Amino acid sequence: MMKWLPETLRRIGRDLLHSFLKGADAGVANPRTRRRRSTTGSSGRTTSHPYPGDFRGTPRISYRPADDGNADPGEIVWTWVPYEEDHTKGKDRPVLIIGRDGKWLLGLQLTSKDHDRDTRQEARQGRRWMDIGTGPWDEQNRPSEVRVNRILRVDPDRVRRIGAVLDKERFTRVAAAVRTS
């Protein structure tokens, strides 16, 4: 039988409630349509941390998923990801959390686009991708890839929802690819 179903439903319920409660504070009625908060409110004061830029250096990678409602290393979350060329713009996408840097989470962006066909072009652009397969973070069950040579700083307050826990075997392979990038 599907032993994972009750746990998945419990997580979805918890994440929806968490999103709803956060959204209620921001005056948002529906957590599924909640938009990311801007870095400045109507009064001009800062409501969230401005993006300090991508993490540089060697991260301390750990695998510590915890069923606590917070984003933890080893979990795939949905959050706002700034574009590389302009950090003031970006889009909501899945991110694999791999560690921490002070108040920031460290993460790697995921995509369902297959980069195997354009590996050389991506390499010329300085982008390295790794296949991680399918998982519950993608509602359409599409194969995913993770970018292993761009480490994002993620504001924990901007995590919209936790999508899944990546199994330790795949996480270990991703961590090895990050370390050699």
mmCIF file of C-alpha atoms in Angstrom:
data_model
loop_
_atom_site.group_PDB
_atom_site.id
_atom_site.type_symbol
_atom_site.label_atom_id
_atom_site.label_comp_id
_atom_site.label_asym_id
_atom_site.label_seq_id
_atom_site.Cartn_x
_atom_site.Cartn_y
_atom_site.Cartn_z
ATOM 1 C CA MET A 1 0.000 0.000 0.000
ATOM 2 C CA MET A 2 1.040 3.642 -0.307
ATOM 3 C CA LYS A 3 2.770 4.184 3.042
ATOM 4 C CA TRP A 4 4.032 7.589 1.891
ATOM 5 C CA LEU A 5 0.521 9.002 1.313
ATOM 6 C CA PRO A 6 -0.422 9.907 4.931
ATOM 7 C CA GLU A 7 2.956 11.603 5.451
ATOM 8 C CA THR A 8 2.638 13.497 2.173
ATOM 9 C CA LEU A 9 -0.904 14.637 2.993
ATOM 10 C CA ARG A 10 0.176 15.702 6.474
ATOM 11 C CA ARG A 11 3.074 17.734 4.992
ATOM 12 C CA ILE A 12 0.794 19.355 2.417
ATOM 13 C CA GLY A 13 -1.701 20.294 5.114
ATOM 14 C CA ARG A 14 1.029 21.685 7.352
ATOM 15 C CA ASP A 15 2.564 23.663 4.481
ATOM 16 C CA LEU A 16 -0.812 25.070 3.423
ATOM 17 C CA LEU A 17 -1.614 26.112 6.982
ATOM 18 C CA HIS A 18 1.841 27.657 7.396
ATOM 19 C CA SER A 19 1.458 29.537 4.086
ATOM 20 C CA PHE A 20 -2.050 30.651 4.982
ATOM 21 C CA LEU A 21 -0.953 32.010 8.358
ATOM 22 C CA LYS A 22 2.005 33.852 6.805
ATOM 23 C CA GLY A 23 -0.286 35.120 4.032
ATOM 24 C CA ALA A 24 -2.869 36.342 6.531
ATOM 25 C CA ASP A 25 -0.215 38.569 8.074
ATOM 26 C CA ALA A 26 0.457 40.039 4.629
ATOM 27 C CA GLY A 27 -3.268 40.440 3.844
ATOM 28 C CA VAL A 28 -3.359 37.557 1.380
ATOM 29 C CA ALA A 29 -6.462 35.380 1.431
ATOM 30 C CA ASN A 30 -5.338 32.378 -0.588
ATOM 31 C CA PRO A 31 -1.945 30.776 0.168
ATOM 32 C CA ARG A 32 -1.787 29.106 -3.272
ATOM 33 C CA THR A 33 -1.788 32.500 -5.007
ATOM 34 C CA ARG A 34 0.418 34.283 -2.514
ATOM 35 C CA ARG A 35 3.015 36.467 -4.201
ATOM 36 C CA ARG A 36 6.489 37.046 -2.908
ATOM 37 C CA ARG A 37 6.878 40.059 -0.700
ATOM 38 C CA SER A 38 8.755 42.998 -2.106
ATOM 39 C CA THR A 39 11.861 44.139 -0.282
ATOM 40 C CA THR A 40 10.229 47.459 0.505
ATOM 41 C CA GLY A 41 6.739 48.000 1.819
ATOM 42 C CA SER A 42 4.412 50.888 0.981
ATOM 43 C CA SER A 43 6.093 52.927 3.711
ATOM 44 C CA GLY A 44 9.482 52.339 2.077
ATOM 45 C CA ARG A 45 10.791 50.328 5.014
ATOM 46 C CA THR A 46 12.453 46.992 4.437
ATOM 47 C CA THR A 47 10.108 44.020 4.881
ATOM 48 C CA SER A 48 12.609 41.322 3.939
ATOM 49 C CA HIS A 49 16.342 41.013 3.434
ATOM 50 C CA PRO A 50 17.652 42.402 0.129
ATOM 51 C CA TYR A 51 19.493 39.758 -1.874
ATOM 52 C CA PRO A 52 23.240 39.951 -1.045
ATOM 53 C CA GLY A 53 24.309 37.998 -4.126
ATOM 54 C CA ASP A 54 25.088 34.354 -4.741
ATOM 55 C CA PHE A 55 27.267 32.456 -2.266
ATOM 56 C CA ARG A 56 30.931 32.277 -3.252
ATOM 57 C CA GLY A 57 33.389 29.772 -1.872
ATOM 58 C CA THR A 58 33.035 26.262 -0.537
ATOM 59 C CA PRO A 59 29.800 25.703 1.381
ATOM 60 C CA ARG A 60 29.448 23.441 4.405
ATOM 61 C CA ILE A 61 27.010 20.957 2.915
ATOM 62 C CA SER A 62 24.856 18.903 5.254
ATOM 63 C CA TYR A 63 21.890 16.560 4.964
ATOM 64 C CA ARG A 64 19.489 17.331 7.808
ATOM 65 C CA PRO A 65 15.856 17.166 6.719
ATOM 66 C CA ALA A 66 13.544 17.581 9.693
ATOM 67 C CA ASP A 67 9.776 17.376 9.875
ATOM 68 C CA ASP A 68 9.515 20.752 11.601
ATOM 69 C CA GLY A 69 7.841 23.003 9.030
ATOM 70 C CA ASN A 70 11.085 24.870 8.319
ATOM 71 C CA ALA A 71 13.307 24.534 5.265
ATOM 72 C CA ASP A 72 16.244 22.266 6.075
ATOM 73 C CA PRO A 73 19.237 20.910 4.126
ATOM 74 C CA GLY A 74 18.087 17.960 2.039
ATOM 75 C CA GLU A 75 14.643 19.424 1.366
ATOM 76 C CA ILE A 76 13.368 20.856 -1.889
ATOM 77 C CA VAL A 77 11.428 24.059 -1.340
ATOM 78 C CA TRP A 78 9.648 26.554 -3.556
ATOM 79 C CA THR A 79 10.993 30.083 -3.305
ATOM 80 C CA TRP A 80 11.859 33.167 -5.306
ATOM 81 C CA VAL A 81 15.123 32.783 -7.260
ATOM 82 C CA PRO A 82 16.840 35.928 -8.578
ATOM 83 C CA TYR A 83 18.093 35.963 -12.137
ATOM 84 C CA GLU A 84 21.853 35.717 -12.356
ATOM 85 C CA GLU A 85 22.191 38.831 -14.506
ATOM 86 C CA ASP A 86 19.769 40.992 -12.469
ATOM 87 C CA HIS A 87 19.124 40.138 -8.818
ATOM 88 C CA THR A 88 16.150 42.523 -8.687
ATOM 89 C CA LYS A 89 14.236 40.185 -11.011
ATOM 90 C CA GLY A 90 13.575 36.474 -10.758
ATOM 91 C CA LYS A 91 10.928 33.803 -10.557
ATOM 92 C CA ASP A 92 9.422 31.246 -8.221
ATOM 93 C CA ARG A 93 11.036 27.832 -8.612
ATOM 94 C CA PRO A 94 12.091 24.711 -6.709
ATOM 95 C CA VAL A 95 15.399 24.881 -4.838
ATOM 96 C CA LEU A 96 17.350 22.114 -3.091
ATOM 97 C CA ILE A 97 18.567 23.379 0.281
ATOM 98 C CA ILE A 98 22.166 22.230 0.907
ATOM 99 C CA GLY A 99 23.299 24.229 3.946
ATOM 100 C CA ARG A 100 23.360 27.581 5.740
ATOM 101 C CA ASP A 101 25.333 30.814 5.664
ATOM 102 C CA GLY A 102 24.444 32.830 8.746
ATOM 103 C CA LYS A 103 20.772 33.836 8.515
ATOM 104 C CA TRP A 104 20.580 32.594 4.911
ATOM 105 C CA LEU A 105 19.834 29.116 3.609
ATOM 106 C CA LEU A 106 22.029 27.900 0.752
ATOM 107 C CA GLY A 107 20.321 26.276 -2.199
ATOM 108 C CA LEU A 108 20.593 25.025 -5.759
ATOM 109 C CA GLN A 109 17.932 25.801 -8.347
ATOM 110 C CA LEU A 110 16.044 23.000 -10.068
ATOM 111 C CA THR A 111 14.531 22.920 -13.525
ATOM 112 C CA SER A 112 12.496 20.477 -15.571
ATOM 113 C CA LYS A 113 14.230 21.667 -18.753
ATOM 114 C CA ASP A 114 16.533 19.002 -20.166
ATOM 115 C CA HIS A 115 20.028 20.466 -20.560
ATOM 116 C CA ASP A 116 21.548 17.217 -21.848
ATOM 117 C CA ARG A 117 20.859 18.381 -25.405
ATOM 118 C CA ASP A 118 22.727 21.669 -24.931
ATOM 119 C CA THR A 119 25.488 20.647 -22.504
ATOM 120 C CA ARG A 120 28.241 22.376 -24.510
ATOM 121 C CA GLN A 121 26.294 25.613 -24.803
ATOM 122 C CA GLU A 122 25.490 25.574 -21.084
ATOM 123 C CA ALA A 123 29.175 24.916 -20.276
ATOM 124 C CA ARG A 124 30.211 27.876 -22.458
ATOM 125 C CA GLN A 125 27.792 30.002 -20.441
ATOM 126 C CA GLY A 126 29.341 28.696 -17.207
ATOM 127 C CA ARG A 127 26.372 26.550 -16.159
ATOM 128 C CA ARG A 128 26.681 22.941 -14.953
ATOM 129 C CA TRP A 129 23.570 20.800 -14.512
ATOM 130 C CA MET A 130 23.050 17.346 -13.035
ATOM 131 C CA ASP A 131 20.087 15.004 -13.518
ATOM 132 C CA ILE A 132 18.291 14.103 -10.274
ATOM 133 C CA GLY A 133 15.245 12.345 -11.705
ATOM 134 C CA THR A 134 11.643 12.733 -10.633
ATOM 135 C CA GLY A 135 10.071 13.434 -7.279
ATOM 136 C CA PRO A 136 7.046 14.885 -5.497
ATOM 137 C CA TRP A 137 8.391 18.449 -5.830
ATOM 138 C CA ASP A 138 7.075 18.451 -9.433
ATOM 139 C CA GLU A 139 3.312 17.950 -9.723
ATOM 140 C CA GLN A 140 3.683 16.664 -13.303
ATOM 141 C CA ASN A 141 6.383 14.167 -12.262
ATOM 142 C CA ARG A 142 8.837 15.525 -14.840
ATOM 143 C CA PRO A 143 12.536 14.634 -14.591
ATOM 144 C CA SER A 144 14.506 17.429 -12.941
ATOM 145 C CA GLU A 145 18.007 18.790 -13.124
ATOM 146 C CA VAL A 146 19.850 20.768 -10.464
ATOM 147 C CA ARG A 147 22.410 23.474 -11.202
ATOM 148 C CA VAL A 148 25.511 22.541 -9.217
ATOM 149 C CA ASN A 149 27.717 25.585 -9.810
ATOM 150 C CA ARG A 150 25.442 28.416 -8.673
ATOM 151 C CA ILE A 151 24.778 28.505 -4.946
ATOM 152 C CA LEU A 152 21.857 30.728 -4.049
ATOM 153 C CA ARG A 153 21.273 32.479 -0.771
ATOM 154 C CA VAL A 154 17.663 31.872 0.232
ATOM 155 C CA ASP A 155 15.819 34.060 2.717
ATOM 156 C CA PRO A 156 13.980 31.606 5.025
ATOM 157 C CA ASP A 157 11.045 34.060 5.141
ATOM 158 C CA ARG A 158 10.640 33.770 1.372
ATOM 159 C CA VAL A 159 10.248 29.998 1.288
ATOM 160 C CA ARG A 160 6.728 29.502 -0.023
ATOM 161 C CA ARG A 161 6.415 25.792 0.662
ATOM 162 C CA ILE A 162 8.386 22.633 1.256
ATOM 163 C CA GLY A 163 7.972 20.318 -1.728
ATOM 164 C CA ALA A 164 9.817 17.152 -0.745
ATOM 165 C CA VAL A 165 12.834 15.570 0.872
ATOM 166 C CA LEU A 166 15.494 14.435 -1.585
ATOM 167 C CA ASP A 167 16.738 10.973 -0.649
ATOM 168 C CA LYS A 168 20.216 10.814 0.877
ATOM 169 C CA GLU A 169 21.755 8.898 -2.052
ATOM 170 C CA ARG A 170 20.811 11.561 -4.603
ATOM 171 C CA PHE A 171 21.723 14.351 -2.176
ATOM 172 C CA THR A 172 25.190 12.834 -1.696
ATOM 173 C CA ARG A 173 25.732 12.756 -5.477
ATOM 174 C CA VAL A 174 24.632 16.390 -5.768
ATOM 175 C CA ALA A 175 26.946 17.394 -2.895
ATOM 176 C CA ALA A 176 29.896 15.694 -4.621
ATOM 177 C CA ALA A 177 29.115 17.551 -7.861
ATOM 178 C CA VAL A 178 28.944 20.883 -5.995
ATOM 179 C CA ARG A 179 32.314 20.237 -4.360
ATOM 180 C CA THR A 180 33.961 19.554 -7.729
ATOM 181 C CA SER A 181 32.375 22.532 -9.526
#
